[in-house]
Coordinates of C-alpha atoms in Angstrom, one line a residue:
M19 CA 38.4 126.6 85.8
T20 CA 39.2 129.5 88.2
Y21 CA 41.0 127.1 90.5
F22 CA 43.1 125.9 87.6
L23 CA 44.0 129.4 86.4
Y24 CA 44.9 130.8 89.8
Y25 CA 46.3 127.8 91.6
T26 CA 47.2 124.9 89.4
L27 CA 48.6 126.7 86.4
P28 CA 51.1 129.0 88.4
R29 CA 52.4 125.9 90.1
I30 CA 52.9 124.1 86.8
R31 CA 54.8 127.1 85.5
W32 CA 56.9 127.3 88.6
A33 CA 57.7 123.6 88.4
L34 CA 58.6 123.9 84.7
S35 CA 60.8 126.9 85.4
I36 CA 62.7 124.9 88.1
L37 CA 63.1 122.0 85.7
L38 CA 64.4 124.2 82.9
L39 CA 66.8 125.9 85.3
C40 CA 68.1 122.5 86.5
L41 CA 68.5 121.3 82.9
G42 CA 70.4 124.5 82.0
L43 CA 72.7 124.1 84.9
L44 CA 73.3 120.4 84.0
S45 CA 74.1 121.3 80.4
A46 CA 76.6 124.0 81.5
W47 CA 78.2 121.5 83.9
V48 CA 78.6 118.9 81.2
A49 CA 79.9 121.5 78.7
L50 CA 82.6 122.5 81.2
D51 CA 83.7 118.9 81.5
T52 CA 81.8 118.2 84.7
P53 CA 83.9 120.3 87.1
L54 CA 83.9 119.5 90.8
P55 CA 84.4 121.7 93.9
S56 CA 87.4 119.7 95.0
S57 CA 90.7 119.1 93.2
A58 CA 91.1 115.8 95.1
A59 CA 87.8 114.6 93.7
V60 CA 88.9 115.4 90.1
C61 CA 92.2 113.6 90.7
E62 CA 90.3 110.6 92.1
R63 CA 88.0 110.6 89.0
L64 CA 91.1 110.5 86.8
N65 CA 92.5 107.7 88.9
R66 CA 89.4 105.6 88.4
E67 CA 89.4 106.2 84.7
H68 CA 93.0 104.9 84.6
Y69 CA 92.6 102.1 87.1
V70 CA 94.7 103.7 89.8
T71 CA 93.8 102.8 93.4
D72 CA 95.3 103.7 96.8
N73 CA 97.0 106.8 95.4
T74 CA 98.4 109.5 97.6
I75 CA 98.8 113.1 96.4
L76 CA 102.3 114.2 97.3
A77 CA 102.4 117.9 96.2
S78 CA 100.7 120.5 94.1
G79 CA 101.1 124.1 93.0
P80 CA 99.9 126.7 90.6
I81 CA 101.3 127.1 87.0
Q82 CA 101.7 130.9 86.7
Y83 CA 102.9 131.6 83.2
Q84 CA 105.1 134.6 82.5
E85 CA 103.8 134.9 79.0
L86 CA 100.3 134.0 77.8
R87 CA 99.5 133.8 74.1
G88 CA 95.8 134.5 73.8
D89 CA 93.7 131.5 74.8
Y90 CA 96.4 129.0 73.9
V91 CA 97.5 128.6 77.5
P92 CA 94.9 128.3 80.3
K93 CA 95.2 131.2 82.7
S94 CA 94.5 129.2 85.9
T95 CA 96.1 125.8 86.0
W96 CA 97.6 123.7 88.7
W97 CA 100.0 120.7 88.7
F98 CA 99.6 117.7 91.0
V99 CA 101.9 114.8 91.7
G100 CA 100.7 111.6 93.3
R101 CA 102.2 108.1 93.9
Q102 CA 100.8 104.6 93.9
G103 CA 103.5 102.0 94.8
D104 CA 106.1 102.1 92.0
T105 CA 104.2 104.6 89.8
M106 CA 104.0 108.3 89.9
Q107 CA 100.9 110.1 88.7
F108 CA 101.0 113.6 87.1
Y109 CA 97.9 115.7 86.9
T110 CA 97.1 119.1 85.3
L111 CA 93.9 120.7 86.4
D112 CA 92.1 123.9 85.5
R113 CA 90.4 126.0 88.3
L114 CA 87.2 127.7 87.3
A115 CA 85.6 130.6 89.1
G116 CA 88.0 130.1 92.0
F117 CA 86.4 127.0 93.4
L118 CA 85.6 124.5 90.6
W119 CA 88.1 122.1 89.2
R120 CA 88.3 120.1 86.0
P121 CA 91.0 118.2 84.0
A122 CA 93.0 120.5 81.8
D123 CA 92.5 120.2 78.0
T124 CA 96.2 119.2 77.4
L125 CA 97.6 116.1 79.1
P126 CA 95.5 116.1 82.2
F127 CA 96.9 112.8 83.5
W128 CA 99.8 110.4 82.8
Q129 CA 101.9 107.9 84.8
L130 CA 105.6 107.2 85.2
D131 CA 106.7 103.6 86.0
L132 CA 109.6 104.0 88.4
T133 CA 110.7 100.4 87.8
Q134 CA 111.3 101.3 84.1
Q135 CA 113.6 104.2 85.0
E136 CA 117.4 103.7 84.8
D137 CA 117.9 106.6 87.3
P138 CA 116.0 107.5 90.5
I139 CA 115.5 111.1 89.3
Y140 CA 113.1 112.5 86.7
C141 CA 111.9 116.0 85.7
N142 CA 108.4 116.5 84.5
L143 CA 107.5 119.7 82.5
F144 CA 104.0 121.1 83.0
G145 CA 103.3 123.6 80.3
S146 CA 102.5 124.5 76.8
Q147 CA 103.8 122.9 73.6
P148 CA 106.4 124.9 71.9
D149 CA 105.6 126.5 68.5
I150 CA 107.9 126.3 65.5
G151 CA 110.9 128.6 66.1
L152 CA 109.4 129.9 69.4
A153 CA 110.3 129.7 73.0
F154 CA 108.4 127.4 75.4
E155 CA 107.3 127.9 78.9
A156 CA 106.8 125.2 81.5
T157 CA 106.7 124.6 85.3
P158 CA 109.4 122.0 86.0
V159 CA 108.8 119.5 88.8
V160 CA 111.6 117.0 89.8
I161 CA 110.9 113.7 91.6
C162 CA 113.7 111.7 93.1
T163 CA 113.4 108.4 95.0
D164 CA 116.9 108.4 96.4
P165 CA 116.6 109.4 100.1
R166 CA 120.1 110.8 100.2
V167 CA 119.2 113.6 97.7
V168 CA 118.4 116.9 99.4
R169 CA 118.9 119.4 96.5
V170 CA 118.2 119.1 92.8
E171 CA 119.2 121.1 89.7
A172 CA 117.8 120.9 86.1
Q173 CA 118.7 122.4 82.8
L174 CA 115.8 123.0 80.4
I175 CA 116.0 123.7 76.7
S176 CA 113.8 124.1 73.6
L177 CA 115.8 121.9 71.3
G178 CA 115.8 122.2 67.5
I179 CA 116.2 119.4 65.0
S180 CA 119.8 120.1 64.1
E181 CA 120.7 120.2 67.8
R182 CA 119.4 116.7 68.7
A183 CA 122.6 115.0 67.7
D184 CA 124.4 116.7 70.6
P185 CA 121.8 117.9 73.2
Q186 CA 124.4 118.4 75.8
A187 CA 126.2 121.0 73.7
A188 CA 122.9 122.8 73.1
I189 CA 122.1 122.8 76.8
D190 CA 125.6 124.3 77.5
S191 CA 124.9 126.9 74.9
H192 CA 121.4 128.1 75.7
G193 CA 119.8 126.0 78.4
V194 CA 118.2 127.6 81.4
S195 CA 118.5 126.5 85.0
P196 CA 115.7 127.5 87.3
T197 CA 115.9 127.4 91.1
F198 CA 114.1 124.5 92.8
T199 CA 112.4 124.3 96.2
Q200 CA 111.5 121.1 97.9
V201 CA 107.7 120.9 98.3
A202 CA 107.4 117.3 99.6
D203 CA 109.5 114.3 100.3
G204 CA 111.2 113.5 97.0
V205 CA 109.5 116.3 95.1
W206 CA 111.0 119.7 94.1
A207 CA 109.3 122.4 92.0
A208 CA 110.5 125.6 90.3
P209 CA 108.6 128.6 89.1
S210 CA 107.3 128.7 85.5
T211 CA 110.4 128.9 83.3
L212 CA 110.8 130.4 79.8
A213 CA 113.3 128.8 77.5
P214 CA 114.4 130.4 74.3
G215 CA 113.5 128.9 71.0
P216 CA 116.0 126.8 68.9
S217 CA 118.7 128.6 67.0
D218 CA 117.8 126.9 63.7
D219 CA 114.1 128.0 63.7
S220 CA 113.0 124.4 63.4
V221 CA 110.3 122.3 65.2
A222 CA 111.3 122.2 68.8
I223 CA 111.0 119.6 71.6
W224 CA 111.3 120.0 75.3
L225 CA 114.4 118.7 77.0
A226 CA 115.2 118.4 80.7
W227 CA 118.4 117.2 82.3
C228 CA 118.4 116.9 86.1
Q229 CA 120.8 116.1 88.9
G230 CA 120.5 115.3 92.6
Y231 CA 122.9 116.2 95.4
D232 CA 123.4 115.1 99.0
A233 CA 123.8 117.4 102.0
D234 CA 127.5 117.7 101.3
G235 CA 127.0 118.8 97.7
N236 CA 128.1 115.4 96.2
L237 CA 126.4 114.4 93.0
I238 CA 124.3 111.3 93.8
C239 CA 122.3 110.8 90.6
Q240 CA 121.5 112.3 87.3
D241 CA 119.5 111.4 84.2
S242 CA 120.3 111.7 80.6
P243 CA 118.9 114.6 78.6
T244 CA 115.4 113.4 77.6
S245 CA 112.4 115.1 76.1

């Protein structure tokens, strides 16, 4: 009995404490959407879930919002762009505690089929959904598969219902044009950009219209205004 009280019982308590600690850490890990210590590992997990193989991450960067509305917008998010053959992959990840990564709650992954695009240039907007009558903020990332393009531009707008019949007029009226920096071959990024809300105080949609230019400043390609 003495041996059990002074030797066996403390070891059982110690083992149970370790087990409970491990279960608690496992529960917290699952509750945080199973974060991993590598962004590449999270992107690879998303690739497997969407049957993407032999993918290459081309570029990434932080989404540093100018305006945060409470907990609606994550305060530490990053964008990633990858490519697999004729498809582009776009990822949005949250960084936790400075070293853990997990898929963002809003649109963590989606793909663009380049063969379905009429134009070789496309602007993706990483950001929050616009509220009714309010501005939206997004980090614009432009991809272009035309090797002649060395500089890109884009006009962004939060478009109201009454403006959708003529999006070009709305862009000319109150669109914003951020400055892009090339971050990889065929990939350009701009800082997080705030676009004013629609003039008619209606439900808004994002709109981006981008253009690509060669070294001499000639317009090589452009897409139509699309949300």
